[in-house]
């Protein structure tokens, strides 16, 4: 028996009522000393005592003078907060039939007279246990409610999730901080708050700590409902059951954005260079680390340009005091104008500046920036009424390729800058030797392709096209050549794709067309011109807005007549927007410009498909001609193309003819025109003059 209420250590108070003093003596003997027992001989005095001081258990004899036990039970139950009180009715034999009445009055149990000590003890024990059970339940309910109240009123956000990490509770602070109501959060996992700032590895470590060590705490960036990203201090702990299995996770966090802001303000003063207002070196390093993290996560690339003024010390010494500062400020202003919104310009040291490009749009991106930097330095600076020329040497790193942490990256880019200084200042150098050779070539090529267009470094070579029977030169194809000042002759196979990729093909195409038309007009004036000249037009150029206007302008300005011009289009043109293609081709047709399909057989189009387009000429691709004397297949293809083309009244050109054997076969198969090294390589204009003159006399 548990004589004491364990929770409170207060003895159980029992009121026993019986008009039989023997019964009261029995109660006293059995229960006295174990519980706080008070005996009464009437219900009235027991009620009075109960009202004055409550009791936990009532032992009521049913039959009493005056108010009886059942009545007293009913009266007690009417009082507030008495539902937990255990009431035992003690009945005589003759009342046993009316037990239902006793229970209805609010009794929990009954005892039959005569009452035996053991029976009394056991029944009381049961009552006390019931009482304790109820008390304990109430206590934990009360505690639970208290806890929730504490949670609700907490200034920290609190989230409780179940073992599947589904949210089962959030408090008011949670809603205040995140902007999400509890209803919006319940049932979700906390992942819906994530800012996207952290890597998978970060979350993996977090969960490892929770599972292995039972808790995690630290700073984390989350996202509010408004989309704001904010920093919070977060602590996550686990709740485990008796089997040591995790049943719940409790997270509580506080919004530390305000704290951060204050810190930030302080940091601003420590983060910016007072002379130029640019981020200083340490701040730059922070920005760089963040970019590196982002680059690692997104798989994108970024770049650092590290710029050091050449001979700044000399300039500084020759100028009056303070003018060096003025120069640095002007330099920073010019550089600021070149840096994109998402990029960062920093003054990392005395005469050192760094530009961080967050996301490279292409391999040529850093080159473009460094070229515009160089251009800025081509203009003199105005200091104290003097014009001063300053140059800079630039090192370039690509990340994360060149280094995955900020310090190494800065060391490497510094090294690259010194390399640039060694190679003679006023230049730039990539850290990666690979980029410096192979990719750099590509980059440099593109940059110089732009320059080449401005400076018209292109020229044309001309290759004759001969009619298969009389071997008369009926036409010529203009093939572009690029005389690169350092690299020498660059093949069109190398730069045409790049020109298309970058859109440079548009201005370049115009230059080519102008040169081709002028050359033809010149030949015509010398009366040695063939019937027409073929000019290659790439798909991108062809579909560019204003292509027809450009063509008209060139024909006009060069005095070229349109029927002497044949444009060579590749098959790719014909598989694009059919309506637009037809419209353009018809516009050309109405100008009497001839049209050829170049490299026929390498694309996807079939002859029957091409029937719909107004075309004059089909050029069988070199690859079929190359093996025509060896390959049955190629032979069959060429034969089929020629047969079909003739039905469609197309002129057939075979290009890449290198041997008599090939020309013989093509002639026999009915090919109309032949072009290839067998007759002539593409020739510079003077040589082509000579070729035509000889051919004319031959
Ligand atoms: P394409 O239009 O198929 O030009 C024919 C190519 O074959 C030329 O190469 C020519 O020199 C070469 N060739 C001529 N006869 C023979 C021969 O008997 N054997 C061999 N093996 N090759 C022969 P090239 O001049 O290097 O031009 C390559 C490609 O560059 C051209 O192929 C064309 O697609 C493009 N291209 C050249 N000039 C221009 C241009 O002005 N504009 C455009 N958009 N593309 C051009
Ligand atoms: Ca061609
Ligand atoms: Ca071709």
Short mmCIF file of C-alpha atoms and ligand atoms in Angstrom, two decimals, residues 598-599 621 655, ligand 3:
data_model
loop_
_atom_site.label_atom_id
_atom_site.label_comp_id
_atom_site.label_asym_id
_atom_site.label_seq_id
_atom_site.Cartn_x
_atom_site.Cartn_y
_atom_site.Cartn_z
CA UNK A 598 26.68 23.69 -100.63
CA UNK A 599 28.06 20.45 -99.18
CA UNK A 621 30.05 17.36 -101.00
CA UNK A 655 33.93 19.94 -105.57
CA1 LIG B 3 31.46 22.78 -100.14
#
